[in-house]
Each structure stands twice: as C-alpha cells, then as structure tokens.
C-alpha cells in the first residue's frame, strides 16, 4: 500500500520502532538510521540470537539499517540528501535534540518542503514536563491509567502490554497516513504541520469514558479489578475448577440467557435485579449468587455453554496459549523469520489484513547492514563512501 514511500527512521527502543515497523509492513522503504552501538534494544536481555536481542528483532522487521553519524558534517549532509528525496522523517529524541543537531524543521523543509515530520516523545514538545525523560510506565502512572489497574484493595500495577509505548506508535502512524493523504491536496505555499505525538497525551485520550466519569462526578474511578464500572455482568468469574472465565453479558437478553445457563433463573424474578441499573445498585447482593452459579461448572464447559447460548465468554489464556490458539495461527499472527545467522525465530505478526497479497516479511537488519547500499541509491560513489567511513561519518555492518 505504501510502495514508493521512503521513511527515514531515527527512532529507537519501542514506540518509534513499532510505528515504523507498521509503515514497513505496509510496504514503505524504511531506512533505520543508527550510530554507535545502534538502537539500545539491540543489546537488551534476556534473549539473543547471534548477538541480536529478541526485543530488537520483534519490532524492526521490514527495514534497512545505515550507520550515519549525524554529529559529523558529512553525516548531516548525507542525511539532508536523503531528506530531499524522502517522504517521512520519524524521530523520538528528547524535544530540541534535532535543532541542536542542526536538523530542525526549517532546515529539513528547506531541502524538501513536502517532507512529513513526526516526533514521538514522552510528554510532547512543550509544557512543564516536556524535557523530562519518559518511558512506558512513567506515562501509565502520570496518565491515571495505572491508578485503575489492579484489584480493589490492592496496589496499582502497570499493564502487562506496554500500552504507553505501543499506543504512541499507533497514533504516530495515524498522523503520518493522514498527512500522506493531505499532502496531495496542498495548495501552493501551504506546508504540512509537524506531527507532535506525546505518549502521555495518548494515554490521557484512552481514559475515554472513565475520564468523562471522573470529571463529571469529581470522584476517582479507583482500581477496576476484574469488573466493569457500569455493567456488573461484564467481568471475570472463577469456576469450580479454579480457572477464570470472563463474560460480557451487556444486554438484557444476555442477562436472561446467563441466568438460564447458570441455573439461577430465580434472579430473573427478583425486582432487585430487574434492570442493569438495579443490578449495579445491588451488586453486593448479586455477586455471591453469580459466584455460586459459576462454581457449578468447569471453565471449559461453561465457556462452551455460554457461547452456544449467545453470551460472549472466554477463558483467560496465558501468552503461549494465545499464540498457539488455532484462531491466532489461522490469521497469520505468528510469523517465522530467518536471522542472518540462519537461525529461525518467531515473532508476532501484522494485524492488518489487506485484499492484496502482502510481501513476505524481511528480517530485522544488522547494524549498518545497508549503509553502502543506501548511500549508493542516494548518489554516493564508492570513493565517496570510503572517504566518509575514514572520516567517521559512516560505519558498515
């Protein structure tokens, strides 16, 4: 879908590489620009394949790597030559770093007025927290999301999935795709705006109805645990075999079917549970009765019965169970790649299913693997490349 689009990727760790990997999955030519030891996740334990961290390998497929020293004059010149022909630049330095490198917006737009510029940072480009470093758990904490995650009476916990990083990557892709569309409609003299993605902003946006509830009531939502603040039968229950099942009985019809499956039809005659609002008001009376109903069954048996009755239900899978599930495998959500060393490894796949056949994914690049190749594509001769390497402007993989 993005064939012919060139993305210059100055990002590292998770939010930025996750965003540019999506663009690469969509067919863009993503050129990962690194220096020194490269992306810090290349050496992140605990798992490695021939020196490459599995963390790095999981978020950098469908990219090429060039080692370019942006602090050197020739390195900056090479980068600007690439910008002149590129479509998108994505970076996740702390705000102000690109300016200090001599590669701020005005400089980049002077060589390519149509370039799309996207910055991903913890707190955004401005505001009282802009210069503070931020990672996934920082923005989960500051956003209020962490204060809702955990069992009532317990302590707040971070989500197992790093939503602070991954959501910022997704919003960055949304902004980039929107500007790729907008670019074709610009009038003479108009410029695209800089895409300023804040990890914290993304988490605040995801407060959604919980944020609206808090501002309306003036009350903290508190730890949400296994349930839903508005629907008492949208939660997890423990079955007789000790395994947990989640149910989403969020309509009156589903409530009636739930009672029939559990053998608790008497609840349908109790005015205390006549409507969802009644059930929510009397949740302390309702929960023991539902808990007793769930304990009559094993989790697999009850899950099957509920789904057959039209009540959405599922067992809580571990990660390995989820990755080995027939639905996951059928949808191609586990991909096998071959490392340059010949070792085969598996990563999670691309969730975007398009009508046209996607190309087979390329394994993540070695550090500087494509330095010479990329520079030749941008007009550098072999003698230029050799001189730049001696001057410390570039390195090879």
XYZ file of C-alpha atoms in Angstrom, residues 112 125 134 138 180 186 197-198 250 257 299 326 397:
13
model
C 12.162 19.233 0.982
C 7.271 19.154 22.537
C 9.543 9.300 29.986
C 6.036 6.725 33.603
C 0.380 11.406 3.256
C -1.989 21.065 -0.503
C 2.957 12.723 19.386
C 3.087 12.635 23.175
C -24.123 -6.408 28.472
C -29.551 -16.269 28.960
C -14.258 -23.272 32.913
C -5.972 -22.050 16.208
C 27.637 -3.675 9.349
